[in-house]
Coordinates of C-alpha atoms and ligand atoms in Angstrom, one line a residue:
M1 CA 174.6 140.6 106.3
N2 CA 173.2 142.7 109.1
T3 CA 175.1 145.2 111.1
H4 CA 175.2 144.0 114.7
D5 CA 175.4 146.5 117.5
P6 CA 176.0 144.7 120.8
Q7 CA 175.6 147.9 122.8
E8 CA 172.1 147.1 124.2
P9 CA 172.5 144.9 127.2
S10 CA 169.7 144.7 129.7
G11 CA 170.9 145.5 133.2
G12 CA 174.3 146.9 132.1
P13 CA 177.3 144.9 131.0
A14 CA 179.4 143.1 133.6
T15 CA 182.8 144.5 134.5
G16 CA 185.8 142.8 136.0
W17 CA 189.0 141.1 134.9
W18 CA 187.3 138.0 133.7
T19 CA 185.1 139.9 131.1
E20 CA 188.1 140.1 128.7
A21 CA 190.5 137.5 130.1
V22 CA 192.5 135.0 128.1
I23 CA 192.4 131.8 130.2
Y24 CA 194.8 129.0 129.5
Q25 CA 193.7 125.4 130.3
I26 CA 196.3 123.2 131.9
Y27 CA 195.6 119.5 131.8
P28 CA 197.8 118.5 134.8
R29 CA 198.5 114.9 133.6
S30 CA 200.1 116.2 130.4
F31 CA 201.6 119.6 131.0
A32 CA 204.9 119.0 132.8
D33 CA 206.3 116.1 134.9
S34 CA 208.7 117.1 137.6
D35 CA 209.5 113.6 139.0
G36 CA 209.9 111.5 135.8
D37 CA 207.0 109.1 136.5
G38 CA 205.4 110.0 133.1
I39 CA 202.5 111.8 134.6
G40 CA 202.5 115.6 134.9
D41 CA 202.2 117.2 138.3
L42 CA 201.7 120.4 140.2
P43 CA 205.5 121.1 140.8
G44 CA 206.0 120.6 137.1
I45 CA 203.3 123.2 136.4
T46 CA 204.7 125.7 138.8
A47 CA 208.2 125.3 137.2
R48 CA 206.7 126.1 133.8
L49 CA 204.5 129.1 134.8
G50 CA 207.1 131.4 133.3
H51 CA 206.1 130.1 129.9
L52 CA 202.5 131.2 130.5
A53 CA 203.5 134.6 131.8
D54 CA 205.7 135.1 128.6
L55 CA 202.8 134.0 126.4
G56 CA 200.7 136.7 128.1
V57 CA 197.7 134.8 129.5
D58 CA 195.6 136.3 132.3
A59 CA 194.6 133.2 134.1
V60 CA 195.1 129.4 134.1
W61 CA 192.4 126.8 134.6
L62 CA 193.6 123.5 136.0
S63 CA 191.7 120.3 135.2
P64 CA 191.1 118.2 138.4
F65 CA 194.1 117.3 140.5
Y66 CA 192.2 115.9 143.5
P67 CA 192.6 112.3 144.9
S68 CA 191.1 110.1 142.3
P69 CA 191.4 106.5 141.0
Q70 CA 191.7 108.3 137.6
A71 CA 188.9 106.3 136.0
D72 CA 188.1 109.4 134.0
A73 CA 191.4 111.2 134.2
G74 CA 190.6 112.9 137.5
Y75 CA 186.9 113.8 136.8
D76 CA 186.2 111.0 139.3
V77 CA 187.0 112.8 142.5
A78 CA 187.4 110.8 145.7
D79 CA 188.2 113.7 148.0
Y80 CA 187.4 117.3 147.1
R81 CA 189.7 118.8 149.7
D82 CA 193.1 117.3 148.9
V83 CA 195.6 116.6 146.1
E84 CA 196.1 113.3 144.3
P85 CA 199.5 112.0 145.3
L86 CA 200.4 111.5 141.6
F87 CA 200.1 115.3 141.2
G88 CA 201.6 116.4 144.5
T89 CA 200.4 117.8 147.8
L90 CA 198.2 120.6 149.1
A91 CA 201.4 122.5 149.8
D92 CA 202.3 122.1 146.1
A93 CA 198.8 123.5 145.2
D94 CA 199.4 126.5 147.6
R95 CA 202.8 127.1 146.0
L96 CA 201.3 127.0 142.5
I97 CA 198.6 129.5 143.4
A98 CA 201.1 131.8 145.1
D99 CA 203.5 131.7 142.2
A100 CA 200.8 132.3 139.6
H101 CA 199.6 135.3 141.6
A102 CA 203.1 136.6 141.9
R103 CA 203.4 136.5 138.1
G104 CA 200.1 138.3 137.8
M105 CA 198.0 135.3 136.7
R106 CA 194.8 134.1 138.3
V107 CA 194.0 130.5 139.0
I108 CA 190.8 128.7 138.3
V109 CA 190.2 125.1 139.6
D110 CA 187.9 122.5 138.4
L111 CA 184.9 121.6 140.5
V112 CA 183.1 118.3 139.7
P113 CA 179.7 118.4 141.4
N114 CA 177.6 116.2 139.2
H115 CA 179.2 113.0 140.4
T116 CA 181.9 111.7 142.8
S117 CA 184.2 108.9 142.3
S118 CA 182.9 105.5 143.4
A119 CA 185.9 105.5 145.7
H120 CA 184.6 108.6 147.6
A121 CA 183.8 107.9 151.2
W122 CA 180.2 108.8 150.7
F123 CA 179.7 106.3 147.9
R124 CA 181.5 103.6 149.9
A125 CA 179.2 104.3 152.8
A126 CA 176.2 104.2 150.4
L127 CA 177.1 100.8 149.2
A128 CA 177.5 99.5 152.8
A129 CA 174.2 101.0 153.8
A130 CA 170.7 99.7 153.2
P131 CA 168.3 100.8 150.4
G132 CA 166.5 103.9 151.6
S133 CA 169.2 104.9 154.1
P134 CA 170.5 108.5 154.4
E135 CA 173.8 107.3 152.9
R136 CA 172.0 106.2 149.7
Q137 CA 170.0 109.4 149.6
R138 CA 173.2 111.3 148.7
Y139 CA 173.2 109.5 145.3
V140 CA 170.5 108.4 142.9
F141 CA 169.6 104.9 143.9
R142 CA 166.4 103.3 142.6
D143 CA 164.8 99.8 142.4
G144 CA 164.9 98.3 139.0
L145 CA 162.0 97.4 136.7
G146 CA 160.6 94.0 135.8
P147 CA 159.5 91.1 138.0
D148 CA 162.8 90.9 139.9
G149 CA 164.0 94.4 139.3
A150 CA 166.5 93.2 136.8
Q151 CA 165.9 96.0 134.3
P152 CA 167.4 99.5 134.8
P153 CA 165.0 102.1 136.3
N154 CA 164.8 104.0 133.0
D155 CA 166.3 104.1 129.5
W156 CA 169.0 106.7 130.1
Q157 CA 172.3 106.2 128.5
S158 CA 175.8 107.0 129.8
T159 CA 177.5 109.7 127.9
F160 CA 180.4 107.3 127.4
G161 CA 178.2 104.6 126.1
G162 CA 176.0 101.8 127.6
P163 CA 173.3 102.2 130.2
A164 CA 173.5 105.0 132.7
W165 CA 172.6 102.6 135.6
T166 CA 174.6 99.9 137.4
R167 CA 173.2 97.3 139.7
V168 CA 174.6 96.8 143.2
D169 CA 174.7 93.6 145.2
D170 CA 171.4 94.1 147.0
G171 CA 169.6 94.6 143.7
Q172 CA 169.2 98.4 143.6
W173 CA 170.6 100.5 140.8
Y174 CA 172.6 103.7 140.9
L175 CA 172.7 106.4 138.2
H176 CA 175.9 107.5 136.5
L177 CA 175.5 109.8 133.5
F178 CA 179.2 109.1 132.8
D179 CA 181.4 106.1 133.9
T180 CA 180.2 103.4 136.3
A181 CA 183.0 104.8 138.6
Q182 CA 181.2 108.2 138.6
P183 CA 177.9 107.9 140.5
D184 CA 175.7 111.0 140.2
L185 CA 175.0 112.9 143.3
N186 CA 171.4 113.7 144.4
W187 CA 171.2 117.5 144.4
D188 CA 167.7 117.4 145.9
N189 CA 169.5 116.5 149.2
P190 CA 170.4 119.5 151.3
E191 CA 173.4 117.7 152.7
V192 CA 174.9 117.6 149.1
R193 CA 174.3 121.3 148.7
A194 CA 175.9 122.1 152.1
E195 CA 178.9 119.9 151.3
F196 CA 179.7 121.7 148.0
L197 CA 179.3 125.2 149.6
D198 CA 181.9 124.0 152.0
V199 CA 184.2 122.7 149.2
L200 CA 183.9 126.1 147.5
R201 CA 184.9 127.8 150.7
F202 CA 187.9 125.4 151.2
W203 CA 189.4 126.5 147.8
L204 CA 188.4 130.1 148.1
D205 CA 190.1 130.3 151.4
R206 CA 193.3 128.9 149.7
G207 CA 193.2 131.8 147.3
V208 CA 191.8 130.4 144.0
D209 CA 190.2 132.9 141.7
G210 CA 187.3 130.8 140.5
F211 CA 185.9 127.4 139.5
R212 CA 185.2 125.8 136.2
V213 CA 182.0 123.8 136.9
D214 CA 182.0 120.4 135.3
V215 CA 178.7 119.2 133.8
A216 CA 177.0 122.4 135.1
H217 CA 173.8 121.5 133.1
G218 CA 173.5 118.0 134.7
L219 CA 173.2 118.4 138.5
V220 CA 169.4 118.4 138.8
K221 CA 167.3 115.7 137.1
Q222 CA 163.7 115.8 136.2
A223 CA 162.0 114.5 139.4
D224 CA 160.2 111.5 137.7
L225 CA 163.4 110.3 135.9
A226 CA 161.2 109.8 132.9
N227 CA 162.3 107.8 129.9
W228 CA 163.8 109.7 127.0
Q229 CA 163.7 107.9 123.7
E230 CA 165.4 110.7 121.8
P231 CA 169.2 111.4 121.6
Q232 CA 170.5 112.8 124.8
E233 CA 173.0 115.1 123.2
I234 CA 171.4 118.5 123.5
L235 CA 174.1 120.4 121.6
S236 CA 172.8 120.2 118.1
S237 CA 172.5 123.2 115.9
G238 CA 169.2 124.9 115.5
Q239 CA 167.5 123.7 118.7
E240 CA 164.6 125.9 119.6
V241 CA 164.6 127.6 122.9
D242 CA 161.3 126.2 124.1
K243 CA 161.9 122.6 122.9
P244 CA 161.4 120.1 125.8
R245 CA 164.8 119.5 127.5
P246 CA 166.0 115.9 128.0
P247 CA 165.2 115.0 131.6
M248 CA 168.8 114.7 132.6
W249 CA 170.1 118.0 131.3
D250 CA 169.5 121.7 131.7
Q251 CA 166.6 121.5 134.2
E252 CA 165.4 124.7 135.8
G253 CA 166.6 123.6 139.3
V254 CA 170.2 124.0 138.5
H255 CA 170.0 127.8 138.5
D256 CA 169.1 127.9 142.2
I257 CA 172.3 126.1 143.0
Y258 CA 174.4 128.7 141.0
R259 CA 172.6 131.6 142.7
D260 CA 173.6 130.2 146.1
W261 CA 177.2 129.8 144.9
R262 CA 177.3 133.3 143.4
R263 CA 176.2 134.7 146.8
L264 CA 179.0 132.8 148.5
L265 CA 181.6 134.0 145.9
D266 CA 180.4 137.6 146.1
G267 CA 181.2 137.6 149.8
Y268 CA 184.9 137.1 149.0
D269 CA 187.2 139.8 147.8
G270 CA 189.1 139.8 144.4
E271 CA 186.3 139.0 141.9
R272 CA 186.2 135.2 142.1
I273 CA 184.4 133.6 139.2
L274 CA 182.2 130.6 138.2
V275 CA 182.5 129.2 134.7
A276 CA 179.8 126.8 133.4
E277 CA 180.7 123.7 131.4
A278 CA 177.2 123.3 130.0
W279 CA 176.7 121.6 126.6
V280 CA 173.5 123.5 126.1
E281 CA 172.0 125.1 123.0
P282 CA 170.8 127.5 121.7
A283 CA 172.8 130.4 122.9
E284 CA 169.8 132.0 124.6
R285 CA 169.4 128.9 126.7
L286 CA 173.1 128.9 127.6
A287 CA 172.9 132.6 128.5
R288 CA 170.6 131.7 131.4
Y289 CA 173.6 130.3 133.2
V290 CA 175.3 133.7 133.2
R291 CA 172.4 135.9 134.3
P292 CA 173.7 138.6 136.7
D293 CA 173.1 136.6 139.9
E294 CA 174.4 133.3 138.5
M295 CA 177.7 132.3 136.9
H296 CA 180.2 134.7 135.3
Q297 CA 180.9 132.8 132.1
A298 CA 179.9 129.8 130.2
F299 CA 181.9 127.9 127.6
N300 CA 180.7 128.6 124.1
F301 CA 180.7 125.1 122.6
E302 CA 178.4 126.2 119.8
Y303 CA 181.3 128.4 118.6
L304 CA 183.8 125.5 119.0
L305 CA 181.7 123.3 116.8
A306 CA 180.8 125.9 114.1
A307 CA 181.8 125.0 110.6
W308 CA 184.7 126.8 109.0
T309 CA 182.7 128.9 106.6
A310 CA 182.1 132.6 106.7
P311 CA 178.3 132.3 107.0
A312 CA 178.5 129.8 109.8
Q313 CA 181.1 131.8 111.7
Y314 CA 179.1 135.0 111.2
A315 CA 176.0 133.4 112.5
V316 CA 177.5 131.9 115.6
I317 CA 179.4 135.0 116.6
T318 CA 176.3 137.1 116.1
R319 CA 174.1 134.8 118.1
S320 CA 176.6 134.4 120.9
L321 CA 177.1 138.2 121.3
E322 CA 173.3 138.8 121.2
A323 CA 172.5 136.1 123.7
T324 CA 175.1 137.2 126.3
D325 CA 174.5 140.9 125.7
A326 CA 170.9 140.3 126.6
V327 CA 171.9 139.3 130.1
G328 CA 174.9 141.6 130.5
A329 CA 177.5 138.9 130.5
P330 CA 180.7 138.6 128.4
T331 CA 180.8 136.1 125.6
T332 CA 183.4 133.5 125.7
W333 CA 185.3 131.8 122.8
V334 CA 187.0 128.4 122.7
L335 CA 188.4 126.2 120.0
S336 CA 190.1 123.3 121.8
N337 CA 190.0 121.5 125.2
H338 CA 190.7 118.1 126.6
D339 CA 187.3 116.7 125.4
V340 CA 187.5 117.5 121.7
V341 CA 189.8 116.8 118.7
R342 CA 192.4 119.6 118.7
H343 CA 191.4 122.3 116.3
A344 CA 194.6 122.0 114.3
S345 CA 193.4 118.6 113.3
R346 CA 189.6 119.2 113.4
L347 CA 189.9 122.0 110.9
G348 CA 191.9 119.7 108.6
L349 CA 188.9 117.4 108.1
P350 CA 186.5 118.2 105.3
V351 CA 184.2 121.2 106.1
G352 CA 180.9 119.8 107.5
T353 CA 182.4 116.6 109.0
P354 CA 180.3 115.9 112.1
R355 CA 182.0 116.3 115.5
P356 CA 184.6 113.5 115.6
N357 CA 184.8 111.6 118.8
G358 CA 188.5 110.9 118.5
I359 CA 190.5 109.9 115.5
G360 CA 192.2 106.5 115.0
V361 CA 194.8 105.4 112.5
D362 CA 192.2 103.7 110.3
D363 CA 189.9 106.7 110.3
P364 CA 190.1 109.3 107.5
Q365 CA 193.1 111.4 108.5
P366 CA 193.0 115.2 108.7
D367 CA 195.1 117.2 106.3
A368 CA 197.7 118.4 108.7
A369 CA 198.9 121.5 106.7
L370 CA 195.4 122.7 106.0
G371 CA 194.4 122.1 109.6
L372 CA 197.2 124.1 111.0
R373 CA 196.7 126.9 108.5
R374 CA 193.0 127.1 109.4
A375 CA 193.7 126.7 113.1
R376 CA 196.0 129.7 113.0
A377 CA 193.4 131.7 111.1
A378 CA 190.7 130.6 113.5
T379 CA 192.7 131.5 116.5
L380 CA 193.6 135.0 115.2
L381 CA 189.9 135.5 114.4
M382 CA 188.9 134.3 117.9
L383 CA 191.4 136.5 119.7
A384 CA 190.1 139.6 118.0
L385 CA 186.6 139.0 119.3
P386 CA 185.3 141.0 122.3
G387 CA 184.9 138.9 125.4
S388 CA 187.0 136.2 127.1
A389 CA 188.9 133.5 125.3
Y390 CA 190.0 130.0 126.4
L391 CA 193.2 128.4 125.1
Y392 CA 194.1 124.7 125.6
Q393 CA 197.6 123.7 126.5
G394 CA 199.7 123.0 123.3
E395 CA 197.5 124.9 120.9
E396 CA 200.0 127.8 121.1
L397 CA 202.5 125.3 119.6
G398 CA 200.0 124.3 116.8
L399 CA 199.9 120.8 118.2
P400 CA 197.7 118.4 116.2
E401 CA 195.7 115.5 117.6
H402 CA 197.6 112.3 118.0
T403 CA 195.7 110.3 115.5
S404 CA 197.8 107.1 115.5
L405 CA 197.8 106.1 119.2
P406 CA 197.7 102.3 119.5
D407 CA 194.3 101.3 120.8
E408 CA 195.9 99.3 123.6
V409 CA 197.2 102.4 125.3
R410 CA 193.9 104.3 125.2
Q411 CA 192.7 105.3 128.7
D412 CA 189.5 107.3 128.0
P413 CA 186.6 105.2 129.3
T414 CA 184.7 106.1 126.1
W415 CA 186.8 103.5 124.2
E416 CA 185.7 100.6 126.3
R417 CA 182.2 101.7 127.1
S418 CA 181.4 102.4 123.5
G419 CA 182.4 98.8 122.6
H420 CA 185.4 100.1 120.7
T421 CA 183.3 102.2 118.4
E422 CA 184.5 105.6 119.6
R423 CA 188.1 106.3 120.0
G424 CA 187.6 108.9 122.7
R425 CA 189.7 111.8 123.8
D426 CA 193.2 110.5 124.4
G427 CA 194.5 112.0 121.2
C428 CA 194.2 115.5 122.5
R429 CA 195.6 114.7 125.9
V430 CA 199.1 113.5 124.9
P431 CA 201.9 115.2 127.0
I432 CA 203.1 118.3 125.4
P433 CA 206.6 119.0 123.9
W434 CA 208.9 121.6 125.4
E435 CA 212.4 120.7 124.1
A436 CA 212.9 119.0 120.8
D437 CA 216.0 117.0 121.8
A438 CA 215.2 116.1 125.4
P439 CA 213.7 112.9 126.7
S440 CA 209.9 113.0 126.4
Y441 CA 210.5 116.2 124.5
G442 CA 211.1 118.0 127.9
F443 CA 207.8 116.9 129.3
G444 CA 209.7 115.3 132.2
P445 CA 213.2 114.3 133.1
T446 CA 212.8 110.8 131.7
D447 CA 211.4 109.2 128.6
A448 CA 208.2 108.3 130.5
S449 CA 204.9 109.6 129.2
W450 CA 201.6 108.2 130.2
L451 CA 200.5 108.3 126.6
P452 CA 203.1 107.8 123.9
Q453 CA 204.2 111.0 122.2
P454 CA 204.5 110.8 118.4
P455 CA 207.9 111.4 116.8
L456 CA 206.7 114.5 115.0
W457 CA 206.4 116.2 118.4
A458 CA 210.0 117.5 118.1
E459 CA 209.0 119.9 115.4
Y460 CA 206.3 121.4 117.6
A461 CA 208.5 121.8 120.7
L462 CA 208.5 125.2 122.3
D463 CA 212.3 125.6 121.9
R464 CA 211.9 125.2 118.1
Q465 CA 209.4 128.0 118.0
R466 CA 210.4 130.6 120.5
D467 CA 211.8 133.7 118.8
V468 CA 211.2 132.1 115.4
P469 CA 209.3 134.6 113.3
G470 CA 206.1 133.1 111.9
S471 CA 206.0 130.2 114.3
T472 CA 202.6 129.4 115.9
Y473 CA 204.0 130.2 119.3
E474 CA 205.1 133.7 118.2
L475 CA 201.7 134.1 116.4
Y476 CA 199.9 133.5 119.7
R477 CA 202.3 135.6 121.8
T478 CA 202.0 138.6 119.5
A479 CA 198.3 138.2 119.2
L480 CA 197.9 138.3 123.0
R481 CA 200.1 141.3 123.3
L482 CA 198.2 143.3 120.6
R483 CA 194.9 142.1 122.0
R484 CA 195.8 143.6 125.3
E485 CA 197.3 146.8 123.9
H486 CA 194.2 147.5 121.8
G487 CA 191.7 146.5 124.4
L488 CA 190.1 144.0 122.0
G489 CA 188.6 141.9 124.8
R490 CA 186.5 144.8 126.1
G491 CA 185.8 146.2 122.6
T492 CA 182.7 146.3 120.5
L493 CA 182.3 144.3 117.4
R494 CA 181.3 146.2 114.2
W495 CA 180.5 144.1 111.2
L496 CA 181.9 145.5 108.0
A497 CA 181.4 143.9 104.6
S498 CA 181.1 140.2 105.6
G499 CA 179.7 137.8 103.0
D500 CA 179.9 134.2 101.8
E501 CA 183.7 134.2 101.5
V502 CA 185.0 136.8 103.9
L503 CA 184.4 137.7 107.5
H504 CA 185.3 141.3 108.1
F505 CA 184.8 143.4 111.3
G506 CA 186.2 146.2 113.3
N507 CA 187.0 146.1 117.0
G508 CA 188.3 149.3 118.5
P509 CA 191.1 150.7 116.4
L510 CA 191.6 147.4 114.5
G511 CA 190.1 145.8 111.4
V512 CA 190.0 142.1 111.2
L513 CA 189.5 140.1 108.0
T514 CA 189.4 136.3 107.4
N515 CA 189.3 134.9 104.0
F516 CA 187.3 131.6 103.7
G517 CA 187.1 131.8 99.9
T518 CA 189.2 130.2 97.3
A519 CA 190.9 133.3 95.8
S520 CA 193.0 135.9 97.6
V521 CA 191.2 139.1 98.6
P522 CA 192.4 142.7 99.0
L523 CA 192.5 144.6 102.3
P524 CA 190.7 148.0 102.4
D525 CA 192.7 150.7 100.6
G526 CA 195.4 152.4 102.6
V527 CA 195.4 150.2 105.7
E528 CA 198.4 148.8 107.4
P529 CA 198.5 145.0 108.3
L530 CA 199.5 144.6 111.9
H531 CA 199.4 140.8 112.4
A532 CA 198.5 137.9 110.1
S533 CA 198.0 134.2 110.6
G534 CA 200.1 133.5 107.4
P535 CA 202.1 135.3 104.8
L536 CA 200.2 137.8 102.6
D537 CA 200.2 137.4 98.9
G538 CA 201.6 140.7 97.6
G539 CA 199.3 142.6 99.9
L540 CA 196.4 140.3 99.3
V541 CA 194.9 138.1 102.0
P542 CA 195.1 134.4 100.8
T543 CA 192.6 131.7 101.5
D544 CA 192.4 130.6 105.2
V545 CA 194.3 133.6 106.5
T546 CA 193.2 136.2 109.1
V547 CA 194.7 139.6 109.1
W548 CA 194.5 142.3 111.8
Y549 CA 195.1 145.8 110.4
R550 CA 195.1 149.3 111.7
A551 CA 192.2 151.2 110.2
Ligands
LIG1 C1 183.3 117.1 131.3 C2 184.8 116.9 131.4 O1 185.4 118.0 130.7 C3 185.1 115.6 130.9 O2 186.5 115.4 130.6 C4 184.6 114.6 131.8 O3 184.8 113.3 131.3 C5 183.1 114.8 132.0 N1 182.7 116.1 132.2 C6 182.6 114.0 133.2 O4 183.1 114.6 134.4

């Protein structure tokens, strides 16, 4: 394999807290419930911030907590400047931000600019107004095709299944790339642009440190809304940089929006950041979102989806570093979030399994022990890489996907919209366990839990793992401490003797080796292991184990 020297950025590498931060994703519905209604809330989060400070993360990112009918678990926002009563009040948000800051952690909030909820005042006004009215111009309304306009305006599909258009009473259709309850905004309309600049100001003034930007690759559509007969998923390995883009994703116009936002953020003190949720490939294409005058970071989903083999991991790490180095941005790394099967389960499926969209009880089940072993190795590998890393709540406990949720409790719109062919994302969103012997495993003061927790949650509870040597929680906590002590996030990756079975690199004073092969392998002579994802085998590194050592 080649030696990779990432020391050749154009325009100089970015600096700032975020370039090496470990950012922990909180999914408010499922983190901690203070009032016992079975749904997590902001006071619950604030009460548990000590856990995150102990764990050693630099920042939290909160999935949406705004007023919302919860048609897509809060990614359907009805009011961008308030808090959903289920989750608390604006005063609770202020307290959460202040408490996190007092503990030395930053707070990133979710911004959902591609679509509003159908309950948003703008959409209600649009439905009440006539075709062609200014109210309708805030969204993407069109006449249908066919003699009486009964066919949708084009062939686009909703990401959750079914057509991306819904017809309203007067015969027009509106576009929704997601659920029918999530109408897409019209970003060609200056009023929409002005509104979101104002929403950004609202939260910046309340002290947030940044925004995770939902569907950042979707805001601008190709002007002619042309048909697209090919698959709409643009995250598929090997896509060439110049290949035509699907007309609903990754259009050139999105970049102007982020330049405007960057200018606004740069006017604030304290290094506020923008993070792109953009399912875009290849890495060079994604890197365009983090050019010096645009966003700060973009989620690296290509890394999340890479197969658990040494060559695949080598390739994605190399490509990711090269692409972001070329624009002077930090690379990011992520293995789990609220949209994908948790990596402790994903990695327990046979290598090369296509991305599962949820797992049900009658699907092939992951090998739980193998999945956890690989997940621990993957995490230790990820946390040794230079750049910024994202963790998803519960992964520090080694939580698996809930793969036996009864179908009748599923809430992800994917399940209905796909005609019950795709289970969807509920299995990674189950409320997390804090105390093995408490009601709802300490999620809240009662047994209530908006999705049922499986009985095996007890063994993953935080109180069963804290101070227990070898537990997944202690693995994470030690890794975060050593990562900080050794400056791994701002280090430089030096490939050593990586091959088909082993990934081996240096970063600062540490060496890092992951064994993907079938036989145990030795560490270099004379080195001292510092941290490992599993027990060593008489000084050898067993299969699916990562070791950090002092060179
Ligand atoms: C991405 C979010 O992460 C996901 O949960 C949501 O369903 C879609 N965007 C639509 O907002």
